[in-house]
């Protein structure tokens, strides 16, 4: 099917995003992909469905995001970036990327009242990776409104379990600070940190503030927090990790720093690569998307095959290193 600006209408694109229809869009002029994608998203939304675009790589994702912002500034896409580390690596993904991923997964897992069908932008690498179960992410959110009774110690424990870092002054996403009856924190997906003011156990106010000047910039009626990482360290997940680890690798040695760190509830570099051991099962992005229409970028299949080959190579390399 040929697509051009003249065809970019909701009525023309609605059949393309209808259930169980597979269509190839060809002859889309360079630079017009954003316009076509915007009309596809609107057509899908008119039928009550979301839409996901899977780019072949992160550079292509950035280009499509910018084009979409130009042609359809009214749309608010959710972005699911891929990790910036290799499969089976010994380092963790960038915390900012991890936070953006969790913010998107949380929005998909629990959309909220009156939410519109989502428009999701992601990459082949991100779509190929397993994720924490959708139901689990939906349950892991922490919410509060002024007037709620909140135990600051319980909140601090939730923040620690979910990958937040305690600091003296909050400036970056994923940080929190406690000073008496005041809790500052910077949640994933938020444009600014917030300050929670308590009187005893009662949450009196939620205020956004400028991290540089520390001055209040606005009042919030509600706060929804999501984990900073796909690996959450709770007594249940630690127990599951220990059991799965021993079942697969046998009794750990005394110098097994990964096993020791997790057992003590500490986050170890590269912990996220052991995600399957913390869960009974994992979901895919498509479990989160439900019946959303999916648009594949050109050369997506080749990119997927390259990713699988890369994962196999890194697995073999790690296995050989352990053998030596």
PDB file of N, CA, C and O in Angstrom, residues 254-284:
ATOM      1  N   UNK A 254      31.920 -19.005  49.105  1.00  0.00           N
ATOM      2  CA  UNK A 254      31.990 -17.891  50.049  1.00  0.00           C
ATOM      3  C   UNK A 254      32.358 -16.580  49.375  1.00  0.00           C
ATOM      4  O   UNK A 254      32.051 -15.506  49.896  1.00  0.00           O
ATOM      5  N   UNK A 255      33.046 -16.656  48.238  1.00  0.00           N
ATOM      6  CA  UNK A 255      33.446 -15.435  47.549  1.00  0.00           C
ATOM      7  C   UNK A 255      32.503 -15.062  46.406  1.00  0.00           C
ATOM      8  O   UNK A 255      32.858 -14.284  45.522  1.00  0.00           O
ATOM      9  N   UNK A 256      31.282 -15.597  46.427  1.00  0.00           N
ATOM     10  CA  UNK A 256      30.278 -15.249  45.416  1.00  0.00           C
ATOM     11  C   UNK A 256      29.658 -13.915  45.816  1.00  0.00           C
ATOM     12  O   UNK A 256      28.693 -13.851  46.586  1.00  0.00           O
ATOM     13  N   UNK A 257      30.218 -12.816  45.275  1.00  0.00           N
ATOM     14  CA  UNK A 257      29.813 -11.478  45.717  1.00  0.00           C
ATOM     15  C   UNK A 257      28.387 -11.152  45.300  1.00  0.00           C
ATOM     16  O   UNK A 257      27.675 -10.409  46.002  1.00  0.00           O
ATOM     17  N   UNK A 258      27.939 -11.672  44.146  1.00  0.00           N
ATOM     18  CA  UNK A 258      26.569 -11.409  43.704  1.00  0.00           C
ATOM     19  C   UNK A 258      25.572 -12.023  44.669  1.00  0.00           C
ATOM     20  O   UNK A 258      24.654 -11.341  45.146  1.00  0.00           O
ATOM     21  N   UNK A 259      25.741 -13.295  44.969  1.00  0.00           N
ATOM     22  CA  UNK A 259      24.815 -14.000  45.858  1.00  0.00           C
ATOM     23  C   UNK A 259      24.815 -13.359  47.253  1.00  0.00           C
ATOM     24  O   UNK A 259      23.755 -13.183  47.862  1.00  0.00           O
ATOM     25  N   UNK A 260      25.996 -12.989  47.721  1.00  0.00           N
ATOM     26  CA  UNK A 260      26.093 -12.381  49.044  1.00  0.00           C
ATOM     27  C   UNK A 260      25.400 -11.022  49.086  1.00  0.00           C
ATOM     28  O   UNK A 260      24.671 -10.707  50.038  1.00  0.00           O
ATOM     29  N   UNK A 261      25.607 -10.217  48.033  1.00  0.00           N
ATOM     30  CA  UNK A 261      24.998  -8.887  48.001  1.00  0.00           C
ATOM     31  C   UNK A 261      23.479  -8.977  47.994  1.00  0.00           C
ATOM     32  O   UNK A 261      22.795  -8.289  48.758  1.00  0.00           O
ATOM     33  N   UNK A 262      22.931  -9.833  47.129  1.00  0.00           N
ATOM     34  CA  UNK A 262      21.473  -9.968  47.050  1.00  0.00           C
ATOM     35  C   UNK A 262      20.925 -10.502  48.368  1.00  0.00           C
ATOM     36  O   UNK A 262      19.885 -10.046  48.854  1.00  0.00           O
ATOM     37  N   UNK A 263      21.606 -11.471  48.954  1.00  0.00           N
ATOM     38  CA  UNK A 263      21.151 -12.042  50.222  1.00  0.00           C
ATOM     39  C   UNK A 263      21.062 -10.990  51.310  1.00  0.00           C
ATOM     40  O   UNK A 263      20.218 -11.070  52.207  1.00  0.00           O
ATOM     41  N   UNK A 264      21.938  -9.985  51.230  1.00  0.00           N
ATOM     42  CA  UNK A 264      21.947  -8.909  52.223  1.00  0.00           C
ATOM     43  C   UNK A 264      21.060  -7.733  51.803  1.00  0.00           C
ATOM     44  O   UNK A 264      21.012  -6.718  52.501  1.00  0.00           O
ATOM     45  N   UNK A 265      20.386  -7.867  50.669  1.00  0.00           N
ATOM     46  CA  UNK A 265      19.498  -6.808  50.209  1.00  0.00           C
ATOM     47  C   UNK A 265      20.217  -5.640  49.580  1.00  0.00           C
ATOM     48  O   UNK A 265      19.680  -4.526  49.512  1.00  0.00           O
ATOM     49  N   UNK A 266      21.456  -5.868  49.091  1.00  0.00           N
ATOM     50  CA  UNK A 266      22.229  -4.806  48.446  1.00  0.00           C
ATOM     51  C   UNK A 266      22.203  -4.983  46.926  1.00  0.00           C
ATOM     52  O   UNK A 266      22.207  -6.090  46.425  1.00  0.00           O
ATOM     53  N   UNK A 267      22.191  -3.876  46.221  1.00  0.00           N
ATOM     54  CA  UNK A 267      22.185  -3.901  44.761  1.00  0.00           C
ATOM     55  C   UNK A 267      23.617  -4.048  44.255  1.00  0.00           C
ATOM     56  O   UNK A 267      24.488  -3.263  44.592  1.00  0.00           O
ATOM     57  N   UNK A 268      23.843  -5.071  43.435  1.00  0.00           N
ATOM     58  CA  UNK A 268      25.169  -5.365  42.907  1.00  0.00           C
ATOM     59  C   UNK A 268      25.235  -4.933  41.449  1.00  0.00           C
ATOM     60  O   UNK A 268      24.242  -5.048  40.719  1.00  0.00           O
ATOM     61  N   UNK A 269      26.387  -4.399  40.980  1.00  0.00           N
ATOM     62  CA  UNK A 269      26.499  -4.019  39.563  1.00  0.00           C
ATOM     63  C   UNK A 269      26.140  -5.175  38.634  1.00  0.00           C
ATOM     64  O   UNK A 269      26.615  -6.297  38.819  1.00  0.00           O
ATOM     65  N   UNK A 270      25.293  -4.889  37.666  1.00  0.00           N
ATOM     66  CA  UNK A 270      24.866  -5.922  36.733  1.00  0.00           C
ATOM     67  C   UNK A 270      23.715  -6.773  37.222  1.00  0.00           C
ATOM     68  O   UNK A 270      23.340  -7.757  36.578  1.00  0.00           O
ATOM     69  N   UNK A 271      23.128  -6.384  38.340  1.00  0.00           N
ATOM     70  CA  UNK A 271      22.053  -7.175  38.948  1.00  0.00           C
ATOM     71  C   UNK A 271      20.882  -7.400  37.995  1.00  0.00           C
ATOM     72  O   UNK A 271      20.260  -8.465  37.986  1.00  0.00           O
ATOM     73  N   UNK A 272      20.592  -6.406  37.171  1.00  0.00           N
ATOM     74  CA  UNK A 272      19.428  -6.479  36.286  1.00  0.00           C
ATOM     75  C   UNK A 272      19.512  -7.635  35.286  1.00  0.00           C
ATOM     76  O   UNK A 272      18.491  -8.115  34.803  1.00  0.00           O
ATOM     77  N   UNK A 273      20.719  -8.074  34.962  1.00  0.00           N
ATOM     78  CA  UNK A 273      20.876  -9.165  33.998  1.00  0.00           C
ATOM     79  C   UNK A 273      20.409 -10.503  34.574  1.00  0.00           C
ATOM     80  O   UNK A 273      20.253 -11.473  33.825  1.00  0.00           O
ATOM     81  N   UNK A 274      20.203 -10.545  35.870  1.00  0.00           N
ATOM     82  CA  UNK A 274      19.732 -11.760  36.539  1.00  0.00           C
ATOM     83  C   UNK A 274      18.231 -11.706  36.809  1.00  0.00           C
ATOM     84  O   UNK A 274      17.702 -12.456  37.634  1.00  0.00           O
ATOM     85  N   UNK A 275      17.542 -10.842  36.087  1.00  0.00           N
ATOM     86  CA  UNK A 275      16.105 -10.602  36.285  1.00  0.00           C
ATOM     87  C   UNK A 275      15.267 -11.888  36.369  1.00  0.00           C
ATOM     88  O   UNK A 275      14.404 -11.990  37.250  1.00  0.00           O
ATOM     89  N   UNK A 276      15.470 -12.896  35.500  1.00  0.00           N
ATOM     90  CA  UNK A 276      14.609 -14.090  35.567  1.00  0.00           C
ATOM     91  C   UNK A 276      14.639 -14.805  36.910  1.00  0.00           C
ATOM     92  O   UNK A 276      13.653 -15.449  37.287  1.00  0.00           O
ATOM     93  N   UNK A 277      15.752 -14.699  37.646  1.00  0.00           N
ATOM     94  CA  UNK A 277      15.857 -15.409  38.924  1.00  0.00           C
ATOM     95  C   UNK A 277      15.036 -14.750  40.030  1.00  0.00           C
ATOM     96  O   UNK A 277      14.807 -15.356  41.070  1.00  0.00           O
ATOM     97  N   UNK A 278      14.591 -13.523  39.797  1.00  0.00           N
ATOM     98  CA  UNK A 278      13.807 -12.814  40.808  1.00  0.00           C
ATOM     99  C   UNK A 278      12.293 -13.000  40.612  1.00  0.00           C
ATOM    100  O   UNK A 278      11.511 -12.515  41.419  1.00  0.00           O
ATOM    101  N   UNK A 279      11.898 -13.683  39.540  1.00  0.00           N
ATOM    102  CA  UNK A 279      10.482 -13.782  39.195  1.00  0.00           C
ATOM    103  C   UNK A 279      10.081 -15.218  38.873  1.00  0.00           C
ATOM    104  O   UNK A 279      10.909 -16.013  38.422  1.00  0.00           O
ATOM    105  N   UNK A 280       8.811 -15.513  39.088  1.00  0.00           N
ATOM    106  CA  UNK A 280       8.275 -16.808  38.671  1.00  0.00           C
ATOM    107  C   UNK A 280       8.140 -16.869  37.160  1.00  0.00           C
ATOM    108  O   UNK A 280       8.324 -17.916  36.552  1.00  0.00           O
ATOM    109  N   UNK A 281       7.781 -15.745  36.556  1.00  0.00           N
ATOM    110  CA  UNK A 281       7.712 -15.668  35.097  1.00  0.00           C
ATOM    111  C   UNK A 281       7.861 -14.217  34.676  1.00  0.00           C
ATOM    112  O   UNK A 281       7.686 -13.294  35.478  1.00  0.00           O
ATOM    113  N   UNK A 282       8.221 -14.026  33.412  1.00  0.00           N
ATOM    114  CA  UNK A 282       8.381 -12.691  32.860  1.00  0.00           C
ATOM    115  C   UNK A 282       7.416 -12.499  31.699  1.00  0.00           C
ATOM    116  O   UNK A 282       7.011 -13.460  31.053  1.00  0.00           O
ATOM    117  N   UNK A 283       7.047 -11.250  31.443  1.00  0.00           N
ATOM    118  CA  UNK A 283       6.180 -10.922  30.318  1.00  0.00           C
ATOM    119  C   UNK A 283       7.002 -10.305  29.197  1.00  0.00           C
ATOM    120  O   UNK A 283       8.202 -10.024  29.355  1.00  0.00           O
ATOM    121  N   UNK A 284       6.348 -10.085  28.069  1.00  0.00           N
ATOM    122  CA  UNK A 284       6.963  -9.356  26.960  1.00  0.00           C
ATOM    123  C   UNK A 284       6.274  -8.005  26.832  1.00  0.00           C
ATOM    124  O   UNK A 284       5.221  -7.759  27.442  1.00  0.00           O
TER     125      UNK A 284
END
